[in-house]
Coordinates of C-alpha atoms in Angstrom, one line a residue:
M113 CA 13.3 -38.5 -11.3
K114 CA 12.9 -34.8 -12.2
V115 CA 14.5 -31.9 -10.2
K116 CA 12.5 -29.3 -9.1
N117 CA 14.3 -25.9 -9.7
S118 CA 12.9 -22.7 -8.5
W119 CA 14.6 -20.6 -11.7
I120 CA 12.3 -22.6 -13.8
I121 CA 9.4 -21.9 -12.1
V122 CA 10.4 -17.9 -11.9
F123 CA 11.5 -18.0 -15.6
M124 CA 8.1 -19.6 -16.5
M125 CA 5.9 -17.0 -14.4
M126 CA 7.9 -13.9 -15.9
T127 CA 7.2 -15.4 -19.4
G128 CA 3.4 -16.0 -18.5
L129 CA 3.5 -12.6 -17.2
I130 CA 4.9 -10.8 -20.1
I131 CA 2.9 -12.8 -22.9
G132 CA -0.3 -12.1 -20.5
T133 CA 0.5 -8.4 -20.8
V134 CA 1.2 -8.5 -24.7
I135 CA -2.1 -10.4 -24.9
G136 CA -4.0 -7.9 -22.7
S137 CA -2.4 -4.8 -24.8
Y138 CA -3.3 -6.5 -28.1
C139 CA -7.0 -7.3 -27.0
S140 CA -7.5 -3.7 -25.7
G141 CA -8.6 -2.5 -29.1
M142 CA -11.0 -5.2 -29.5
Q143 CA -14.6 -4.5 -28.1
A144 CA -15.4 -8.1 -26.7
L145 CA -12.0 -8.6 -25.1
S146 CA -11.3 -5.1 -23.8
W147 CA -11.6 -6.3 -20.3
L148 CA -8.3 -8.6 -20.5
N149 CA -6.3 -5.1 -20.3
Y150 CA -8.1 -3.7 -17.1
G151 CA -5.3 -3.3 -14.6
Q152 CA -3.1 -1.1 -12.5
V153 CA 0.3 0.5 -12.8
F154 CA 2.5 0.2 -9.4
G155 CA 5.9 1.6 -9.1
L156 CA 7.9 5.2 -9.7
T157 CA 6.0 7.4 -12.1
S158 CA 8.8 9.7 -12.3
P159 CA 12.5 8.2 -12.3
L160 CA 14.6 9.0 -9.3
V161 CA 17.6 10.8 -10.2
L162 CA 20.8 10.6 -8.0
D163 CA 23.4 13.1 -9.4
L164 CA 26.9 12.6 -7.6
G165 CA 28.6 14.9 -9.8
V166 CA 30.9 12.6 -11.6
L167 CA 28.2 9.8 -11.6
V168 CA 24.5 10.4 -12.3
L169 CA 22.1 7.3 -11.5
T170 CA 18.7 7.3 -12.7
L171 CA 16.4 4.6 -11.1
G172 CA 13.0 3.8 -12.0
L173 CA 10.6 0.7 -12.1
T174 CA 7.0 0.7 -12.9
I175 CA 4.6 -2.7 -13.0
K176 CA 1.8 -3.3 -15.1
I177 CA -0.6 -6.0 -14.1
N178 CA -3.8 -6.4 -15.8
I179 CA -6.2 -9.7 -16.0
A180 CA -4.5 -10.9 -18.9
S181 CA -1.2 -11.2 -17.2
V182 CA -2.6 -12.7 -14.0
I183 CA -4.1 -15.2 -16.4
G184 CA -0.8 -15.9 -18.0
I185 CA 0.9 -16.3 -14.8
V186 CA -2.0 -19.0 -13.7
I187 CA -1.6 -20.9 -16.9
A188 CA 2.3 -21.0 -16.4
F189 CA 2.0 -22.1 -12.7
L190 CA -0.4 -25.0 -13.9
F191 CA 2.0 -25.8 -16.8
Y192 CA 5.1 -25.9 -14.4
K193 CA 3.0 -28.3 -12.2
L194 CA 2.2 -30.5 -15.1
L195 CA 5.8 -30.6 -16.5
V196 CA 7.3 -31.2 -12.8
R197 CA 4.8 -33.8 -12.0

């Protein structure tokens, strides 16, 4: 009996996202595979700075989603389903 753990699927999805993004960036220079890097960037383009005098907080978050990262997430999910079965 295998126990389903939500942290495992989150870890696998994040791993698929990171590996897919790296593959998409690598393939951007190749003519036949450049479509894998097509995507969108979401988030704050310039960081939000909160100056409290003694403490300065700089907050920023951007997420780059491309086709290769979506494929990586799908493969990670399918691998998780195969692993848990």
